[in-house]
XYZ file of N, CA and C in Angstrom:
477
model
N 1.077 -1.382 0.418
C 0.084 0.036 0.187
C 1.172 1.452 -0.277
N 0.992 1.934 -1.378
C 1.546 3.194 -1.043
C 0.535 4.377 0.025
N 0.868 5.531 0.634
C 0.392 6.473 1.223
C 0.485 7.422 0.881
N -0.602 8.966 0.630
C -0.195 10.086 0.293
C -0.654 10.987 1.148
N -0.051 11.907 1.674
C -0.179 12.752 2.955
C 0.330 13.972 1.722
N -0.396 15.208 2.223
C -0.804 16.549 1.896
C -1.413 17.587 2.627
N -1.016 18.917 3.158
C -1.543 19.741 3.838
C -0.045 20.661 3.827
N -1.257 21.851 4.663
C -0.096 23.140 3.961
C 0.623 23.737 5.512
N 0.512 21.969 6.230
C 0.758 22.298 8.148
C 1.282 21.220 8.419
N 3.082 21.838 8.449
C 4.044 20.050 8.406
C 3.448 19.229 9.521
N 3.619 19.800 10.457
C 2.670 19.132 11.607
C 1.393 17.789 11.154
N 0.108 18.514 10.279
C -0.561 17.783 9.722
C 0.190 16.055 8.882
N 1.269 17.098 8.114
C 1.189 16.142 7.503
C 2.382 14.642 8.032
N 2.796 15.009 9.485
C 3.512 14.350 10.453
C 2.675 13.035 10.705
N 1.787 13.555 11.391
C 0.537 12.807 11.830
C -0.022 12.121 10.932
N -0.501 12.720 9.520
C -1.184 11.707 8.232
C -0.466 10.592 8.585
N 1.410 10.999 7.872
C 1.961 9.441 7.634
C 2.087 8.617 8.643
N 1.671 9.292 10.228
C 1.667 7.919 11.110
C 0.741 7.280 11.308
N -0.544 8.188 10.552
C -1.833 7.721 10.426
C -1.422 6.139 9.003
N -1.002 6.743 8.464
C -0.812 5.885 6.933
C 0.354 5.096 7.489
N 1.236 4.886 8.013
C 2.131 3.917 8.735
C 1.111 2.883 9.385
N 0.101 3.465 10.147
C -0.503 2.657 11.374
C -1.493 1.903 9.796
N -2.259 2.082 9.154
C -2.881 1.326 8.291
C -2.315 0.651 7.272
N -0.242 0.396 7.520
C -0.407 -0.347 6.588
C 0.489 0.193 5.507
N 0.375 1.262 5.578
C 1.346 1.797 3.768
C 2.615 1.757 4.042
N 3.559 0.869 3.541
C 4.656 0.519 3.168
C 5.481 1.763 2.916
N 5.085 2.302 1.690
C 6.053 3.496 1.267
C 5.389 4.993 1.123
N 5.728 5.942 1.496
C 4.986 7.359 2.326
C 5.277 8.170 1.073
N 3.968 9.158 0.632
C 4.637 10.554 -0.322
C 4.374 11.216 0.279
N 5.097 12.390 0.425
C 4.094 13.606 1.195
C 4.128 14.952 0.575
N 3.726 15.901 0.113
C 4.004 17.330 -0.304
C 2.939 18.365 0.641
N 3.973 19.564 0.928
C 2.816 20.824 0.986
C 2.169 20.652 0.640
N 0.975 21.980 0.717
C 0.119 22.078 -0.305
C 0.243 23.945 0.173
N 0.084 24.517 -0.556
C 0.554 25.739 -0.903
C -1.307 26.299 -1.426
N -1.407 27.330 -0.362
C -2.570 28.008 -1.128
C -2.617 28.851 -1.894
N -3.636 28.101 -2.565
C -3.650 29.039 -4.120
C -3.046 28.057 -5.297
N -2.335 27.155 -4.721
C -1.977 26.157 -5.935
C -1.910 24.833 -6.206
N -2.219 25.312 -7.391
C -3.122 23.676 -7.946
C -2.055 22.443 -8.354
N -0.865 22.455 -7.981
C -0.308 21.932 -9.169
C 0.242 20.803 -7.474
N 0.351 19.526 -8.009
C 1.012 18.578 -7.351
C 1.559 17.415 -7.453
N 2.698 17.759 -7.265
C 3.553 16.784 -8.593
C 3.794 15.698 -7.726
N 4.173 15.402 -6.441
C 4.329 14.273 -5.612
C 3.174 13.025 -6.205
N 1.863 13.384 -5.732
C 0.695 12.950 -5.884
C 0.524 12.807 -7.895
N 0.596 12.993 -8.432
C 0.791 12.826 -9.952
C 2.235 11.343 -10.435
N 2.879 12.028 -9.206
C 4.095 10.919 -9.450
C 3.045 9.778 -8.849
N 2.858 9.805 -7.849
C 2.012 8.362 -7.190
C 1.681 7.255 -7.565
N 0.665 8.922 -8.361
C -0.521 7.778 -9.285
C -0.209 7.252 -11.125
N 1.134 7.776 -11.084
C 1.791 7.421 -12.764
C 2.877 6.277 -12.011
N 3.384 6.114 -11.250
C 3.391 4.738 -9.755
C 3.011 3.531 -9.995
N 1.580 3.767 -10.095
C 0.626 2.704 -9.328
C 0.215 1.660 -10.795
N -0.009 0.230 -10.552
C 0.184 -0.744 -11.307
C -1.606 -1.199 -11.053
N -2.145 -1.992 -11.855
C -3.107 -2.893 -11.272
C -2.800 -3.328 -9.886
N -3.645 -3.407 -8.648
C -3.602 -4.204 -8.230
C -3.316 -3.414 -6.889
N -2.924 -2.414 -7.217
C -2.423 -1.921 -5.773
C -3.217 -0.861 -5.631
N -2.406 -0.654 -3.881
C -3.618 0.226 -3.151
C -2.662 1.302 -2.868
N -3.750 2.430 -3.049
C -3.610 4.606 -2.586
C -4.198 4.932 -1.657
N -3.413 4.629 -0.525
C -4.391 5.217 0.849
C -3.803 6.858 1.018
N -5.195 7.583 1.492
C -5.159 8.619 1.901
C -6.061 8.473 3.192
N -5.561 9.695 4.115
C -6.849 10.162 5.361
C -7.417 10.825 4.680
N -8.042 11.578 4.096
C -8.771 12.679 3.695
C -8.990 12.252 2.020
N -10.530 13.371 1.516
C -10.550 13.014 0.749
C -9.939 14.750 0.501
N -9.663 15.451 0.848
C -9.536 16.564 0.224
C -7.670 16.744 -0.024
N -7.143 15.810 0.424
C -5.960 15.240 0.007
C -5.269 15.537 -1.228
N -6.569 14.903 -2.217
C -6.199 14.360 -3.298
C -7.196 15.980 -4.701
N -7.443 16.781 -4.001
C -8.244 17.636 -4.907
C -8.690 19.358 -3.659
N -9.123 20.364 -4.218
C -9.581 21.409 -3.829
C -10.578 21.937 -4.120
N -11.264 20.563 -4.931
C -12.687 20.313 -5.167
C -12.993 19.048 -5.612
N -14.368 19.293 -5.520
C -14.912 17.524 -5.911
C -14.643 17.444 -7.555
N -14.314 18.325 -8.244
C -13.962 18.045 -9.911
C -12.694 17.113 -9.569
N -11.937 17.856 -9.075
C -10.732 17.052 -8.908
C -10.144 15.978 -8.067
N -11.244 15.676 -6.848
C -11.253 14.656 -6.197
C -11.876 13.519 -7.240
N -12.939 13.750 -8.234
C -13.463 12.479 -8.337
C -12.616 12.612 -10.000
N -11.909 13.373 -10.359
C -10.878 13.269 -11.283
C -9.734 12.070 -11.037
N -9.601 12.436 -10.021
C -7.950 11.279 -8.719
C -8.589 10.294 -9.062
N -9.931 9.923 -8.669
C -10.303 8.739 -7.897
C -10.759 8.085 -9.826
N -10.816 9.133 -10.685
C -11.024 7.772 -11.979
C -9.766 7.699 -12.409
N -8.281 8.130 -12.291
C -7.704 7.787 -12.880
C -7.315 6.969 -11.943
N -7.201 6.358 -10.693
C -6.800 5.429 -9.760
C -8.175 4.110 -10.709
N -9.416 4.264 -10.584
C -9.529 3.577 -11.374
C -9.501 2.509 -12.651
N -9.008 3.648 -13.008
C -8.393 3.202 -14.853
C -6.931 2.451 -14.771
N -6.923 2.794 -13.632
C -5.331 2.289 -13.529
C -5.188 0.760 -13.305
N -7.030 0.561 -12.181
C -7.315 -0.815 -12.341
C -6.445 -0.707 -10.404
N -6.456 0.071 -9.335
C -5.655 -0.046 -8.589
C -6.971 0.858 -7.421
N -6.740 0.562 -6.235
C -7.723 0.961 -5.064
C -7.479 2.405 -4.437
N -8.009 2.951 -4.103
C -7.931 3.944 -3.249
C -8.823 4.475 -2.471
N -7.851 4.552 -0.593
C -8.490 4.238 0.431
C -8.353 5.175 1.176
N -9.515 5.651 1.429
C -9.527 6.815 2.686
C -9.661 6.611 4.005
N -8.709 7.066 4.761
C -8.963 6.362 6.151
C -9.689 7.016 6.729
N -10.250 8.040 6.920
C -11.056 9.198 7.987
C -12.456 8.936 7.120
N -12.975 8.558 6.042
C -14.414 9.008 6.066
C -14.501 6.827 6.242
N -13.269 6.412 6.267
C -13.434 4.589 5.760
C -14.184 4.456 4.566
N -13.912 4.716 3.561
C -14.328 4.842 2.373
C -13.744 3.696 1.135
N -13.900 3.200 0.084
C -12.486 3.022 -0.500
C -13.598 3.570 -2.045
N -12.086 3.283 -3.157
C -12.550 3.515 -4.816
C -13.945 2.370 -4.917
N -13.851 0.760 -4.155
C -15.001 -0.465 -4.865
C -16.182 -0.050 -3.769
N -16.164 1.401 -2.913
C -17.463 1.401 -1.910
C -18.239 1.860 -2.422
N -19.713 1.779 -3.111
C -20.680 2.294 -3.796
C -20.521 3.805 -2.879
N -21.079 4.794 -3.568
C -21.221 6.534 -2.994
C -21.543 7.110 -4.086
N -22.930 7.557 -3.583
C -23.297 8.827 -4.498
C -22.555 9.892 -4.291
N -22.962 10.688 -5.237
C -22.533 12.686 -5.382
C -22.793 13.066 -4.320
N -23.955 13.108 -3.482
C -23.939 13.028 -2.697
C -23.438 13.279 -1.305
N -23.658 12.181 -1.496
C -22.486 11.151 0.019
C -21.278 11.681 -0.088
N -20.807 11.539 -1.539
C -19.345 12.863 -1.887
C -18.927 13.841 -1.494
N -20.059 14.347 -1.461
C -19.897 16.171 -1.200
C -19.851 16.290 0.112
N -20.932 15.585 0.422
C -20.901 15.221 2.027
C -19.286 14.836 3.004
N -18.383 14.349 1.958
C -17.393 13.672 2.689
C -16.798 14.395 2.330
N -16.440 14.839 1.301
C -15.651 15.878 0.582
C -15.894 16.872 2.024
N -16.863 18.036 1.881
C -17.490 18.817 2.973
C -16.754 18.654 4.075
N -17.143 17.973 4.636
C -16.889 17.372 6.030
C -15.193 17.165 6.102
N -14.615 17.275 5.369
C -13.202 16.763 4.724
C -13.047 18.473 5.072
N -13.023 18.802 4.068
C -12.839 20.429 4.312
C -12.712 21.290 5.117
N -14.223 21.199 6.350
C -14.455 21.943 7.536
C -13.009 21.279 8.708
N -12.587 19.976 8.741
C -11.807 19.132 9.894
C -10.791 20.385 9.495
N -10.396 20.209 8.250
C -8.697 20.816 8.044
C -8.985 22.244 7.974
N -9.971 22.735 8.013
C -9.724 24.675 7.889
C -10.129 24.575 9.126
N -9.449 24.251 10.626
C -9.818 24.761 11.904
C -9.323 25.208 12.125
N -7.664 25.635 11.773
C -6.924 26.498 12.036
C -6.683 27.604 11.484
N -6.250 28.681 12.721
C -6.667 30.062 12.369
C -5.640 30.551 10.773
N -6.915 31.404 9.974
C -6.015 32.182 8.902
C -4.963 32.612 8.918
N -3.633 33.005 7.809
C -2.597 33.861 8.131
C -2.723 34.794 8.682
N -3.624 35.225 8.067
C -4.122 36.556 8.414
C -4.641 37.167 9.332
N -4.574 36.301 10.089
C -5.216 36.561 11.654
C -4.789 36.293 12.722
N -3.268 35.835 12.318
C -2.241 35.113 13.445
C -0.751 36.632 13.655
N -0.131 36.357 14.703
C 0.569 37.202 15.023
C 1.274 37.873 14.197
N 2.306 36.365 13.264
C 3.277 36.627 12.371
C 2.561 37.786 11.506
N 1.832 37.265 11.119
C 1.104 38.069 9.983
C 0.899 39.603 10.459
N 0.765 40.502 11.234
C 0.898 41.486 11.618
C 2.192 41.727 11.865
N 3.230 40.877 12.104
C 5.053 41.200 12.301
C 5.284 41.482 10.664
N 4.257 40.920 9.804
C 5.155 40.576 8.664
C 4.189 41.944 7.703
N 3.307 42.629 8.225
C 2.738 43.349 7.804
C 3.615 44.729 8.199
N 3.965 44.922 9.515
C 4.649 45.615 9.558
C 5.597 45.759 9.075
N 6.713 44.321 9.238
C 7.835 44.527 8.395
C 7.797 44.765 6.341
N 6.749 44.503 5.907
C 6.354 45.452 4.611
C 5.684 46.710 4.410
N 5.284 47.622 5.417
C 5.026 48.972 5.811
C 6.458 49.182 5.669
N 7.409 48.532 6.538
C 8.553 49.839 7.045
C 9.970 49.005 5.860
N 9.463 48.339 5.018
C 10.147 47.655 3.870
C 11.234 47.297 4.595
N 11.027 46.648 4.801
C 12.157 45.528 5.522
C 12.694 44.459 4.908
N 10.886 44.030 4.744
C 11.036 42.691 2.952
C 10.222 42.994 2.202
N 10.166 42.397 1.380
C 9.502 42.439 -0.090
C 7.737 41.759 0.133
N 7.552 41.992 -0.779
C 5.923 41.122 -1.019
C 6.231 39.774 -1.552
N 7.304 39.961 -1.836
C 7.342 38.264 -2.902
C 8.008 37.476 -1.559
N 9.219 37.942 -0.541
C 9.201 37.255 0.881
C 8.374 36.939 1.744
N 6.918 38.079 1.489
C 5.802 37.695 2.899
C 4.942 36.980 2.136
N 5.423 36.755 0.594
C 3.818 35.376 0.432
C 5.300 34.203 0.684
N 6.078 34.544 0.451
C 6.928 33.065 0.603
C 6.918 32.869 1.652
N 6.753 32.796 3.175
C 6.759 33.163 4.393
C 5.638 32.711 4.317
N 4.858 33.226 4.563
C 3.177 32.846 4.492
C 2.660 31.522 2.960
N 3.190 31.018 2.561
C 2.893 30.158 1.577
C 1.871 30.700 1.329
N 1.853 31.918 0.882
C 0.738 33.064 -0.270
C 1.094 33.894 -1.596
N 0.159 33.904 -2.256
C 0.949 34.730 -3.559
C 0.995 36.181 -2.828
N 1.495 36.816 -4.376
C 1.563 38.489 -3.699
C 0.152 38.715 -3.890
N -0.678 38.613 -4.961
C -1.785 38.862 -5.261
C -2.811 38.896 -3.606
N -2.607 37.625 -2.903
C -2.708 37.698 -1.343
C -2.400 38.281 -0.333
N -1.317 38.348 -0.492
C -0.033 39.241 0.853
C -0.648 41.007 0.363
N -1.417 41.639 -0.634
C -1.418 42.202 -0.906
C -3.409 42.870 -0.774
N -4.003 41.608 -0.962
C -5.374 41.312 -0.344
C -5.067 41.942 1.596
N -4.719 41.483 1.824
C -4.624 41.083 3.306
C -3.780 42.478 4.024
N -3.098 42.776 3.056
C -2.494 43.986 3.389
C -3.054 44.855 4.292
N -4.043 45.772 3.916
C -4.860 46.862 4.314
C -4.905 48.159 4.120
């Protein structure tokens, strides 16, 4: 079983890795999700490496897509390969009959659980970054990299 972990929080990646190992994943691939970035090179490589009969395990549906369209595209790709997808949090796999409404509920619950952390623009670190930006001690590019967001997002929350 191959495990795939993805989050914007390194502590969550560590927790997902632990859970995937406990579920029996022998090889775990992980990548940090950047807010606003849709690219998933590690997931793409994992999917390319799947063979018929393999199992890809994830903790939550939100790991494989930002919306249901992305999630269903990955599920279809896994199915086309002849592999199986197992989702630990929702206790479902790609061979479990699932209606679109059920999938939407599961995905919505996964996003809600994942988004419990405080948004970056409500943190003390962001307040310090805003001061540094206004005093021209750092650039918008540096602020964006520091918080894992785009420059446009930095300007949006600069105020």
